[in-house]
Coordinates of C-alpha atoms and ligand atoms in Angstrom, one line a residue:
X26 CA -15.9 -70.8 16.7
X27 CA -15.8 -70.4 12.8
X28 CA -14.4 -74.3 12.7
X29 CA -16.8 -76.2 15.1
X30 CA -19.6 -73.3 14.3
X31 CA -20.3 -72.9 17.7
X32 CA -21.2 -68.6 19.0
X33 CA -18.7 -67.0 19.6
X34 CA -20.6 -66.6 22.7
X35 CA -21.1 -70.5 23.8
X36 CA -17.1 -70.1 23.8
X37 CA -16.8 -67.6 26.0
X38 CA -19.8 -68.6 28.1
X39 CA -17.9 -72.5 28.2
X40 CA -14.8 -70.6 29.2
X41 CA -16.4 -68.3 32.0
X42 CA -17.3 -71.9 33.1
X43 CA -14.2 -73.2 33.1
X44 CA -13.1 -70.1 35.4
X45 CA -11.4 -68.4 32.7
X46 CA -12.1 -64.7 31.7
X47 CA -11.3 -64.2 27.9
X48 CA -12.3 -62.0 24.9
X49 CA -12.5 -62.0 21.2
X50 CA -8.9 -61.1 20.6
X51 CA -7.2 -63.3 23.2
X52 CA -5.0 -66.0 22.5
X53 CA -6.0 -69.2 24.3
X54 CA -2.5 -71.9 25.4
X55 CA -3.0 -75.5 23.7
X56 CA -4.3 -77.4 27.0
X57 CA -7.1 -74.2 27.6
X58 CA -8.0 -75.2 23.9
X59 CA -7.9 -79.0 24.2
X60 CA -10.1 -78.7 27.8
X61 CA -12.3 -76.2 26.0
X62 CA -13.0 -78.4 22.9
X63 CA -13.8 -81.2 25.1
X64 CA -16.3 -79.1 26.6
X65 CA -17.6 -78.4 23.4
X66 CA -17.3 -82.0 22.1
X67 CA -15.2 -81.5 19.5
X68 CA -11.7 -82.7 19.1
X69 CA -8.3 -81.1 18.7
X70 CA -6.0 -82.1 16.3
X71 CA -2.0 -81.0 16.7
X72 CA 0.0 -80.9 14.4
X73 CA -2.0 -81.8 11.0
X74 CA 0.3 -78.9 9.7
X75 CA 2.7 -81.7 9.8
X76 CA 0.9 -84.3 8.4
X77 CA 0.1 -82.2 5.3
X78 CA 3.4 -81.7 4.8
X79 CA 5.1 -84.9 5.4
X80 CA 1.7 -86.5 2.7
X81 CA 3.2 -83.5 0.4
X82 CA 6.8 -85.0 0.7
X83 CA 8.0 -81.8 2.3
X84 CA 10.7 -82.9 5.1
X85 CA 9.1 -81.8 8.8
X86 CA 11.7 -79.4 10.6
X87 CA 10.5 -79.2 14.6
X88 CA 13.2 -75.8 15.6
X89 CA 15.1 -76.6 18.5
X90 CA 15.3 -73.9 21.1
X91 CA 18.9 -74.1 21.2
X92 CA 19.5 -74.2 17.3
X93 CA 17.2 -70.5 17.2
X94 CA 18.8 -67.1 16.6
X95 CA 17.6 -63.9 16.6
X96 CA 16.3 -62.4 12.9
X97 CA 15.2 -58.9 11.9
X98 CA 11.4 -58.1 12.6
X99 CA 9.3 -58.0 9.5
X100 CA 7.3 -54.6 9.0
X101 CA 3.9 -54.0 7.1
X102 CA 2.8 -50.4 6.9
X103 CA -1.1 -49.9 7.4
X104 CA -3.6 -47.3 6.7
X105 CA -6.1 -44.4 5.2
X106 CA -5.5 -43.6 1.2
X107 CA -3.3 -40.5 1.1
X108 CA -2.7 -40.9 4.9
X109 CA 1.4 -40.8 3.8
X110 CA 2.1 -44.8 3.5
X111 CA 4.1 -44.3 0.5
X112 CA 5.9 -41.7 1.5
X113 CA 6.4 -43.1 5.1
X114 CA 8.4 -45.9 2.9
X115 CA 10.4 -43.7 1.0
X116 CA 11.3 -41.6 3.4
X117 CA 13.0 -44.7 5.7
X118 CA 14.6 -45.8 2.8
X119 CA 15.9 -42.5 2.5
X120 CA 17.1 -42.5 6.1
X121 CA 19.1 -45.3 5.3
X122 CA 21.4 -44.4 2.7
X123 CA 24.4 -44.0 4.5
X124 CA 27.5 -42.5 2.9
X125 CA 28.8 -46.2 1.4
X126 CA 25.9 -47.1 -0.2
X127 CA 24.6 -43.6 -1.6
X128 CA 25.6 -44.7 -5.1
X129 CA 23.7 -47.5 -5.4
X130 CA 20.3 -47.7 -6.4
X131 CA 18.0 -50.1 -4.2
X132 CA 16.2 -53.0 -6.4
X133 CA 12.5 -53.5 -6.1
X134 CA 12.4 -56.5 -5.2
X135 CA 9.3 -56.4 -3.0
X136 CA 10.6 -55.6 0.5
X137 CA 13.4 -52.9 1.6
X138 CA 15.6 -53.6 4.3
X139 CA 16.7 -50.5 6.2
X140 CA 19.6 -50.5 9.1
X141 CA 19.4 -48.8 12.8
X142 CA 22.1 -48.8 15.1
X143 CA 23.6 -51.4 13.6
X144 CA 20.2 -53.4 13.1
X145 CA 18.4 -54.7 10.5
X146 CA 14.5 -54.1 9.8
X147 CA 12.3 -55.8 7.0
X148 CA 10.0 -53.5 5.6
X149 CA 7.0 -54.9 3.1
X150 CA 6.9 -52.5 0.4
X151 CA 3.0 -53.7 -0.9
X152 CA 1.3 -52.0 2.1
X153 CA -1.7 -53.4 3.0
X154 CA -3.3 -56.3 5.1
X155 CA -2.8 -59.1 2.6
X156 CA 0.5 -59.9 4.3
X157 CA -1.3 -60.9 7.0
X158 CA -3.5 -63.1 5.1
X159 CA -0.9 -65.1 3.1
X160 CA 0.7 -67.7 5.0
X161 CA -1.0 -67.8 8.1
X162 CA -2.3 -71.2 7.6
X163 CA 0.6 -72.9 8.2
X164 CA 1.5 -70.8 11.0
X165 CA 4.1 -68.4 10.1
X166 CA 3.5 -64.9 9.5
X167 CA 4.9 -62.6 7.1
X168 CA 4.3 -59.7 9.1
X169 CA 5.9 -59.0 13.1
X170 CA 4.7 -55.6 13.2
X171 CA 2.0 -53.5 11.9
X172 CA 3.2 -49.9 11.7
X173 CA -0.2 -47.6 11.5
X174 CA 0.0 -44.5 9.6
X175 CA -2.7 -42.1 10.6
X176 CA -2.1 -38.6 9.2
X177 CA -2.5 -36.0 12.2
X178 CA -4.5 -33.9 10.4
X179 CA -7.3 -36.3 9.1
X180 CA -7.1 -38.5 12.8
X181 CA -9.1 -42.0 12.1
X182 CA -10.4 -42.9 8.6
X183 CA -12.4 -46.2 7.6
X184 CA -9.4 -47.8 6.2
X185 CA -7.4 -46.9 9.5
X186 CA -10.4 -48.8 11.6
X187 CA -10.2 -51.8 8.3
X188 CA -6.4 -52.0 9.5
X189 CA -6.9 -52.3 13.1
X190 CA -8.9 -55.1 12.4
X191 CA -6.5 -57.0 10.4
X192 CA -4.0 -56.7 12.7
X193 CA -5.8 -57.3 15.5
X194 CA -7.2 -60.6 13.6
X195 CA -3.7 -61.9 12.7
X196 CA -2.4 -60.9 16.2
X197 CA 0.3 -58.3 15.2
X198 CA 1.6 -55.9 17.1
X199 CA 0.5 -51.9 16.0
X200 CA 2.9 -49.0 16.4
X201 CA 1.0 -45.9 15.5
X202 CA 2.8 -43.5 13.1
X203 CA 1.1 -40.4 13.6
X204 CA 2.1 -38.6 10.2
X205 CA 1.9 -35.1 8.4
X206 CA 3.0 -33.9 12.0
X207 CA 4.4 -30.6 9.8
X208 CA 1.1 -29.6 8.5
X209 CA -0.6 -26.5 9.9
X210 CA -3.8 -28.3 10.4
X211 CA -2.0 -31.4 12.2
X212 CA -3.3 -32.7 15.9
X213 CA -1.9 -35.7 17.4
X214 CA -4.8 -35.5 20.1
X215 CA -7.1 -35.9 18.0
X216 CA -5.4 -39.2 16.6
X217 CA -5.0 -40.6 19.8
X218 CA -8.7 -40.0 20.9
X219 CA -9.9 -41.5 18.0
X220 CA -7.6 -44.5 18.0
X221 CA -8.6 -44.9 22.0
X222 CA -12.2 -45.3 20.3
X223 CA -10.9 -48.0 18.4
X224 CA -9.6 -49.7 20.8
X225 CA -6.1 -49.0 20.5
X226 CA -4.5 -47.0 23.2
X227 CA -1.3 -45.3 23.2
X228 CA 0.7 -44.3 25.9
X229 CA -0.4 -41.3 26.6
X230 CA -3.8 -43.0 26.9
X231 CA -2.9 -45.5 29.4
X232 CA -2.5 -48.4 26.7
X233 CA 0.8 -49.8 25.6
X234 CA 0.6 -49.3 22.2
X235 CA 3.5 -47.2 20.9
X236 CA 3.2 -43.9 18.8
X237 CA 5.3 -41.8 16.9
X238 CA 5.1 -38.3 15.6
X239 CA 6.6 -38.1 12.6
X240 CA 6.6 -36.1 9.1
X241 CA 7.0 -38.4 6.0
X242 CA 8.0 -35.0 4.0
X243 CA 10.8 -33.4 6.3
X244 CA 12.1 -36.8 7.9
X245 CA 10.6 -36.0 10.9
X246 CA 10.6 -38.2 13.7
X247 CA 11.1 -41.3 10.9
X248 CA 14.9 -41.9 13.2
X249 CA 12.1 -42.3 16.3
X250 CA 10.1 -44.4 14.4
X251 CA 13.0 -46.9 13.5
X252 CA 14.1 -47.5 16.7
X253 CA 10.4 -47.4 18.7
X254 CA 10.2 -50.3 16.2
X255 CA 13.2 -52.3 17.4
X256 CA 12.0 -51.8 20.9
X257 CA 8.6 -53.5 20.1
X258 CA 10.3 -55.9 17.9
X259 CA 13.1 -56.6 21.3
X260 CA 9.8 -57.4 23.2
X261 CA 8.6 -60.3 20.5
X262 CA 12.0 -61.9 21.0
X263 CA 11.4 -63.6 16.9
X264 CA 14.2 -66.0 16.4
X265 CA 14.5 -68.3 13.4
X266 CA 16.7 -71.6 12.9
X267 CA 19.2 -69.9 10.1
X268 CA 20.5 -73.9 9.8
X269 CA 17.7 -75.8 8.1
X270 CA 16.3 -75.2 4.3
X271 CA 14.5 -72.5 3.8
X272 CA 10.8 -71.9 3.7
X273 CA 8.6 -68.4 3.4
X274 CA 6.9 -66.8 0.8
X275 CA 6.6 -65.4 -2.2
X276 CA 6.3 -61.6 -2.4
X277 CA 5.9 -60.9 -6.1
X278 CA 6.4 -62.7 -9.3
X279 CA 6.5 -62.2 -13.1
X280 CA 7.8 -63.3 -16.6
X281 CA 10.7 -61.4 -17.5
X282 CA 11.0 -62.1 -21.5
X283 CA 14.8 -62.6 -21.0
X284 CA 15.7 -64.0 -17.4
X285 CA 12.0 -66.4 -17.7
X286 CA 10.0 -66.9 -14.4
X287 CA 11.7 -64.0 -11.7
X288 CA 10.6 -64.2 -7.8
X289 CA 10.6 -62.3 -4.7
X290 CA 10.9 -64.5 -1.9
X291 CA 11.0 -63.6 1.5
X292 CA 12.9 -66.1 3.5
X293 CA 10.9 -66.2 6.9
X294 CA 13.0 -69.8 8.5
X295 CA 16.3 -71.4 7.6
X296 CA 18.6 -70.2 4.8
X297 CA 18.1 -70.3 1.3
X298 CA 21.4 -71.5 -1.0
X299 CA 22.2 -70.6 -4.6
X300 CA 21.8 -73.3 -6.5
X301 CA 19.2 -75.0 -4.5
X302 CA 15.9 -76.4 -5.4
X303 CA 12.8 -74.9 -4.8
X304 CA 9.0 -75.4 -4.6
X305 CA 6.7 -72.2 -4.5
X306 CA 3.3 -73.0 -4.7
X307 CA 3.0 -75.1 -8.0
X308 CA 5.8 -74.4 -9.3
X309 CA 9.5 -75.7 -9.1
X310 CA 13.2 -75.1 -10.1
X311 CA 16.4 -74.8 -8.8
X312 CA 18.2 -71.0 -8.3
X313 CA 20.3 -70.0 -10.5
X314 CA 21.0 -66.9 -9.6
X315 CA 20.1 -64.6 -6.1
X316 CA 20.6 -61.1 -6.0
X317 CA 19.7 -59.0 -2.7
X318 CA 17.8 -55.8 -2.4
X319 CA 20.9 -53.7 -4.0
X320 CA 20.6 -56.1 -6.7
X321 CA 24.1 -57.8 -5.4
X322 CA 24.6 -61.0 -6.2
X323 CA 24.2 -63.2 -3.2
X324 CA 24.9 -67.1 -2.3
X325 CA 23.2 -67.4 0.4
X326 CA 20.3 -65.6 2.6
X327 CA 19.2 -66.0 6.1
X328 CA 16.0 -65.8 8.3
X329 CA 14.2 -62.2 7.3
X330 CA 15.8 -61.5 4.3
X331 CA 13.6 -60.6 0.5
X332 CA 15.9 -61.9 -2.6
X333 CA 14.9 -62.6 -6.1
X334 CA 15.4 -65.5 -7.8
X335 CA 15.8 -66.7 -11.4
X336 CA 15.4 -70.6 -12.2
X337 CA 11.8 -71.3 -11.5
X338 CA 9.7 -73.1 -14.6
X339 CA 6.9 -71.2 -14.0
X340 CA 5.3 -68.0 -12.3
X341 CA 4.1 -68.3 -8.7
X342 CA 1.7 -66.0 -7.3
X343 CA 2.7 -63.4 -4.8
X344 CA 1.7 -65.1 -1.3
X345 CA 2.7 -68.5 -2.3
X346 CA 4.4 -70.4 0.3
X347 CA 8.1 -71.2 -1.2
X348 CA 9.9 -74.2 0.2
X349 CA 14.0 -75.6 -0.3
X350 CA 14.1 -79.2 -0.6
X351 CA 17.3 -81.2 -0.9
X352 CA 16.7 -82.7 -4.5
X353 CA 15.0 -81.1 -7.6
X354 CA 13.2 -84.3 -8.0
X355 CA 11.3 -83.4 -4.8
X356 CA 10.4 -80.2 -6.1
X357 CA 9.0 -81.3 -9.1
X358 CA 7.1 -84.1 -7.2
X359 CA 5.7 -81.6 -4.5
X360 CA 4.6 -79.4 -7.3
X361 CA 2.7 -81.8 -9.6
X362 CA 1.0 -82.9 -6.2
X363 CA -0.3 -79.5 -5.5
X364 CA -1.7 -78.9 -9.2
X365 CA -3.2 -82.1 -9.1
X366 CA -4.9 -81.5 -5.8
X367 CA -6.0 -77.7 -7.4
X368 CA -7.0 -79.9 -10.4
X369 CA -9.1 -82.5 -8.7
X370 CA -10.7 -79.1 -6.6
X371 CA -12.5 -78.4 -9.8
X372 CA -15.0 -80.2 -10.8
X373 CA -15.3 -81.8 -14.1
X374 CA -18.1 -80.6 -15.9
X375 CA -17.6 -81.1 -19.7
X376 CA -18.8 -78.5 -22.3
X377 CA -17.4 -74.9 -23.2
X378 CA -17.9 -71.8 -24.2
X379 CA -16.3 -69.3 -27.0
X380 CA -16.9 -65.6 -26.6
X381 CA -19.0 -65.7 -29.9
X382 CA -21.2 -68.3 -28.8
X383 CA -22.1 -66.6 -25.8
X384 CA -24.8 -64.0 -26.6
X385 CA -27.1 -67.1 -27.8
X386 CA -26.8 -68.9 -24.7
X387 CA -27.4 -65.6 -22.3
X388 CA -30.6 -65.0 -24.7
X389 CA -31.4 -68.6 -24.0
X390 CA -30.8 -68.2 -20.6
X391 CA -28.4 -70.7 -20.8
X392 CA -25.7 -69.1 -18.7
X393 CA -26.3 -66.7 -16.1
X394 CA -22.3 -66.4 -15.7
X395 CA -19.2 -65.3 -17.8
X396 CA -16.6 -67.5 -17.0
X397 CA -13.1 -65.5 -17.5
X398 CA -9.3 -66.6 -16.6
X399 CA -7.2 -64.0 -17.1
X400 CA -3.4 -63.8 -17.6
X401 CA -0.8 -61.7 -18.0
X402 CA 2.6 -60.5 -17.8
X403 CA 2.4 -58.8 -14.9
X404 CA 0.4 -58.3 -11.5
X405 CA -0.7 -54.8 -12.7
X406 CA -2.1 -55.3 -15.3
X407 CA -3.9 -58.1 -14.5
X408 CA -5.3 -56.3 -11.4
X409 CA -6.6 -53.7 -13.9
X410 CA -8.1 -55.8 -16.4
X411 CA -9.8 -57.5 -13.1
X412 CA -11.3 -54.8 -11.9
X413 CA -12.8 -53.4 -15.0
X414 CA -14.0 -56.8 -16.4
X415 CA -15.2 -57.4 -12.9
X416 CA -17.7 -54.1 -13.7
X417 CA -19.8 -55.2 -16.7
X418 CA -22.3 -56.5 -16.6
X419 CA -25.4 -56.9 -19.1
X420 CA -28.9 -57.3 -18.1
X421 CA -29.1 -61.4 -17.2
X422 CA -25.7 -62.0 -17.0
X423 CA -22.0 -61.2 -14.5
X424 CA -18.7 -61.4 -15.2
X425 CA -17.1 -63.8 -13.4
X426 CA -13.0 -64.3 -12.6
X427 CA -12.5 -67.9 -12.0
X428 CA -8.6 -67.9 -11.7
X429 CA -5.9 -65.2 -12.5
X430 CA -1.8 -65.2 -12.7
X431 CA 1.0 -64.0 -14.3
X432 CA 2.7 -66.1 -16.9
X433 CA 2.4 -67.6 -20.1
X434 CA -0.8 -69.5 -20.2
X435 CA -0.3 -73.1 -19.5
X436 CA -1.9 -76.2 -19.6
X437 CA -3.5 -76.0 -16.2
X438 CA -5.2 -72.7 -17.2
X439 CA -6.4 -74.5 -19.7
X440 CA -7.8 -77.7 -17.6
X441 CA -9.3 -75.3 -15.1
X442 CA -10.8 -73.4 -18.4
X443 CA -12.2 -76.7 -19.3
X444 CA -13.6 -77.6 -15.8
X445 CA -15.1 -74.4 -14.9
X446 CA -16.3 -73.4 -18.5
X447 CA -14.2 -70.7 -18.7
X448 CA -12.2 -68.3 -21.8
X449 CA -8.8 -67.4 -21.5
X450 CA -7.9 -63.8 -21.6
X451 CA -4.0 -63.7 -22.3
X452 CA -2.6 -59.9 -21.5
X453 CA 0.7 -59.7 -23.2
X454 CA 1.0 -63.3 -22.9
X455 CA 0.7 -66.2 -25.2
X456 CA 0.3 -70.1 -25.2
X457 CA 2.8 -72.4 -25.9
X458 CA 2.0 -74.3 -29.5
X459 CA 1.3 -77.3 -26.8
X460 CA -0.8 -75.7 -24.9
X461 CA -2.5 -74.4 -27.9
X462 CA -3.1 -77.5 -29.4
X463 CA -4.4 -78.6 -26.3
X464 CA -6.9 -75.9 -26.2
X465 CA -7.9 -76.6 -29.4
X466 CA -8.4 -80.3 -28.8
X467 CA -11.0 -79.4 -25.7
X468 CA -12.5 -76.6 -27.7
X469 CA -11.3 -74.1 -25.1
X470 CA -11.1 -70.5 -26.0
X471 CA -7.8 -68.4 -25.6
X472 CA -7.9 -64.9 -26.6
X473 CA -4.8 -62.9 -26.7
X474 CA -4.7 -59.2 -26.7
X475 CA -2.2 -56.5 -26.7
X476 CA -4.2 -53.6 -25.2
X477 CA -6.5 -54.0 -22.2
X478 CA -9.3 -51.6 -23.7
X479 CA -9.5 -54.7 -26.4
X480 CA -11.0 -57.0 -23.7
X481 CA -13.3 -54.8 -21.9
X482 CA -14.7 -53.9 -25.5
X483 CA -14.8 -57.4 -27.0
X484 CA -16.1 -59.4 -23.3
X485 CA -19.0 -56.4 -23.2
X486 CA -20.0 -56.1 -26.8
X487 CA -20.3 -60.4 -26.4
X488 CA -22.4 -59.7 -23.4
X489 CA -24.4 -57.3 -25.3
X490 CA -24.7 -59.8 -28.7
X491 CA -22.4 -57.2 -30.5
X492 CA -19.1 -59.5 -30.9
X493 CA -18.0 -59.2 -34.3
X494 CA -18.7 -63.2 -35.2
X495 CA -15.5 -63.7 -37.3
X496 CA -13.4 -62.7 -34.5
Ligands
GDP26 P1 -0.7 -43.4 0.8 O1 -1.9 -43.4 -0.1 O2 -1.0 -43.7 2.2 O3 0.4 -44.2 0.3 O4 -0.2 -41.9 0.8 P2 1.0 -41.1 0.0 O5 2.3 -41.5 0.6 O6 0.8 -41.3 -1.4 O7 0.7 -39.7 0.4 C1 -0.5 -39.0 0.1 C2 -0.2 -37.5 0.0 O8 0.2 -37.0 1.2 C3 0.9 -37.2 -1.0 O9 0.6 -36.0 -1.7 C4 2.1 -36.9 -0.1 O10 3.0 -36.0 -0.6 C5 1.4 -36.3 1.1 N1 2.2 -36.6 2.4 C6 2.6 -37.8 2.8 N2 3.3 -37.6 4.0 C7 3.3 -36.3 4.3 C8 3.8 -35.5 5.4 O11 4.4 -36.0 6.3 N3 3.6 -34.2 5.3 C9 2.9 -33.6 4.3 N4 2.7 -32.3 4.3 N5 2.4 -34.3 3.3 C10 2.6 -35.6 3.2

């Protein structure tokens, strides 16, 4: 509807038509969706996926049925603040440590992979929806199922309802974990009734959706919960071709001062090789070294499987898609592509803008907008600085975040600085004497700053014509 802007309505009302009976939150087959866009005069076009790919230089792999096997299901954990998400993690981590392994200490390396019965389950350890978000362009997802933590005492909270949605939208599977089951005040009822109300019914309820008592603090239940989860995840049937290159995505990235650009990547198809060369996003390299989640070192990892990775030239951004290629060459190529695609997005406007000069132009009414990108060495902290910069805001004029990552900052920062009229906030991080020099040359404005309570003060003083001029 969204992509032809037709109603939602005039869909279903074309469908009734067309004798079939279908909802929101029904999937529709490729020939109900090629008759129905006929209907609807618009056209239908398979597999452009592919096309973008091949134009991008990426090789096209169409998966056999006979060449898939059958991977691990990928888990997100859902739900209310304080509802026990956290804890839920750590406690199945917990679970997990069998007698072999109890010396070692599990990496972070964005995702934990826990063992049942001899079967392996990928658990996200970022809970949240944006896992469903990332990558669902191209068609793969990130997440099988959604496991719902609603603690039994609290029953249904606006995030809890936020989270249904999500997974509803990006078609996952929920298994309810109905948590806090040891507090005094705990009613699973409750929970149940209020989910039915949302639309998700359990079994007790009549509905299919699976739900699990559990406590997060005894390790209640968490055993139930584990295998529940390889029963829905038996019912997706996922399979993955472990013999082609790899592709998935990024689950977290930084700048390690000594190791340089270090990634999580979540393989989601193929296998991905020490040694090989890789694409994320816009940035390229080839690994030089994998370790797994017990910080091992690995040389090889198959479908649904989080490693980390040193050998990139640059930081990607968590929810990049990461791709193998046979040749380094193609990495680069693919990468410069993609930047100059995200360059040619922005528009060139030519003027800009230094932090002193601003207070002038708001009085003049010059600009109704602070332009910021911000950088730093890692996601925290750039989240942080985000969200407070993101609350100034002076009489006439708002902050505004045009672009934000972790890493050094580099010459693109400073193009898109250029294009959007933008200053560069570098947390922690500096730019290369190149990149500086090109700066300079475009009279763009990088300010560098050690403590984050520096660039709240300095960015709202500006705003407020209080900027110390000889900064
Ligand atoms: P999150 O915000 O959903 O990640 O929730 P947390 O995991 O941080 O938990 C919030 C609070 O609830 C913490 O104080 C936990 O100790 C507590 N909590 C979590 N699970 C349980 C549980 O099963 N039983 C009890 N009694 N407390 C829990």
């Amino acid at each position: 509807a969204e992509q032809i802007q037709v109603s939602v309505s005039q869909i279903i009302m074309t469908l009734m038509k067309m004798g079939i009976m279908a909802n929101v939150n029904q999937n529709l087959d490729e020939d109900t969706v090629v008759l129905l866009a006929e209907e609807l005069g618009a056209s239908v076009v398979i597999g452009k996926v592919q096309e973008e790919e091949e134009e991008e230089g990426l090789e096209v792999f169409e998966d056999k049925d006979e060449d898939l096997r059958p991977r691990a299901p990928i888990i997100t954990v859902m739900g209310h603040v304080d509802h026990g998400k956290t804890s839920l993690l750590d406690a199945i981590r917990k679970t997990n440590v069998t007698a072999s392994e109890s010396g070692g200490i599990t990496q972070h390396i964005g995702a934990s992979e826990v063992e049942i019965n001899g079967q392996k389950i990928v658990f996200l350890d970022t809970p949240g929806h944006e896992a469903f978000t990332a990558m669902r362009a191209r068609g793969a997802h990130t997440t099988d199922i959604a496991v719902l933590v609603v603690a039994a005492d609290d029953s249904v909270k606006p995030q809890t309802i936020e989270s249904i949605s999500h997974a509803k939208a990006a078609g996952v599977p929920i298994i309810v974990a109905i948590n806090k089951m040891d507090k005094p005040g705990a009613n699973p009822d409750i929970v149940k009734k209020d989910l039915a109300e949302q639309g998700v019914l359990v079994e007790d309820w009549g509905g299919d959706v699976i739900s699990v008592p559990v406590s997060a603090k005894s390790g209640d239940g968490i055993v139930n919960l584990l295998e529940m989860i390889l029963l829905q995840a038996e019912v997706l049937e996922l399979k993955a071709n472990p013999n082609r290159l790899a592709m998935g995505s990024v689950l977290e990235a930084r700048l390690d001062k000594a190791k340089g650009p270090v990634a999580s990547l979540l393989v989601l198809n193929g296998t991905l090789k020490a040694g090989m060369s890789v694409v994320a996003g816009t940035c390229s390299g080839k690994i030089r070294l994998m370790t797994n989640h017990k910080g091992e070192k690995i040389r090889q990892a198959g479908p649904a499987t989080a490693v980390e990775i040193l050998g990139l030239t640059e930081v990607p951004h968590a929810g990049d898609e990461f791709n193998a290629v046979k040749e380094d060459r193609i990495a680069r190529e693919i990468a410069e592509h993609r930047k100059e695609k995200k360059r040619e997005e922005v528009l060139a406007r030519n003027s800009s803008t230094t932090l002193e000069e601003l207070f002038s132009q708001i009085q003049e009414g010059e600009i109704k907008e602070l332009n910021l990108i911000v950088k730093g060495d890692v996601q925290g902290s750039v989240g942080a600085i985000v969200s407070s910069l993101e609350k100034l805001s002076a009489e006439n004029v708002r902050v505004k975040i045009v672009h934000t990552g972790v890493g050094a900052v580099t010459e693109s920062d400073v193009m898109l600085a250029g294009t959007s009229d933008a200053i560069i906030i570098g947390f922690n991080v500096r730019p290369s004497t190149a990149v500086s020099a090109m700066a300079e040359r475009d009279n763009i404005q990088i300010r560098t700053y050690r403590v984050i309570y520096d660039i709240i003060d300095d960015v709202e003083n500006a705003m407020k014509g209080m900027l110390d001029p000889e900064f």
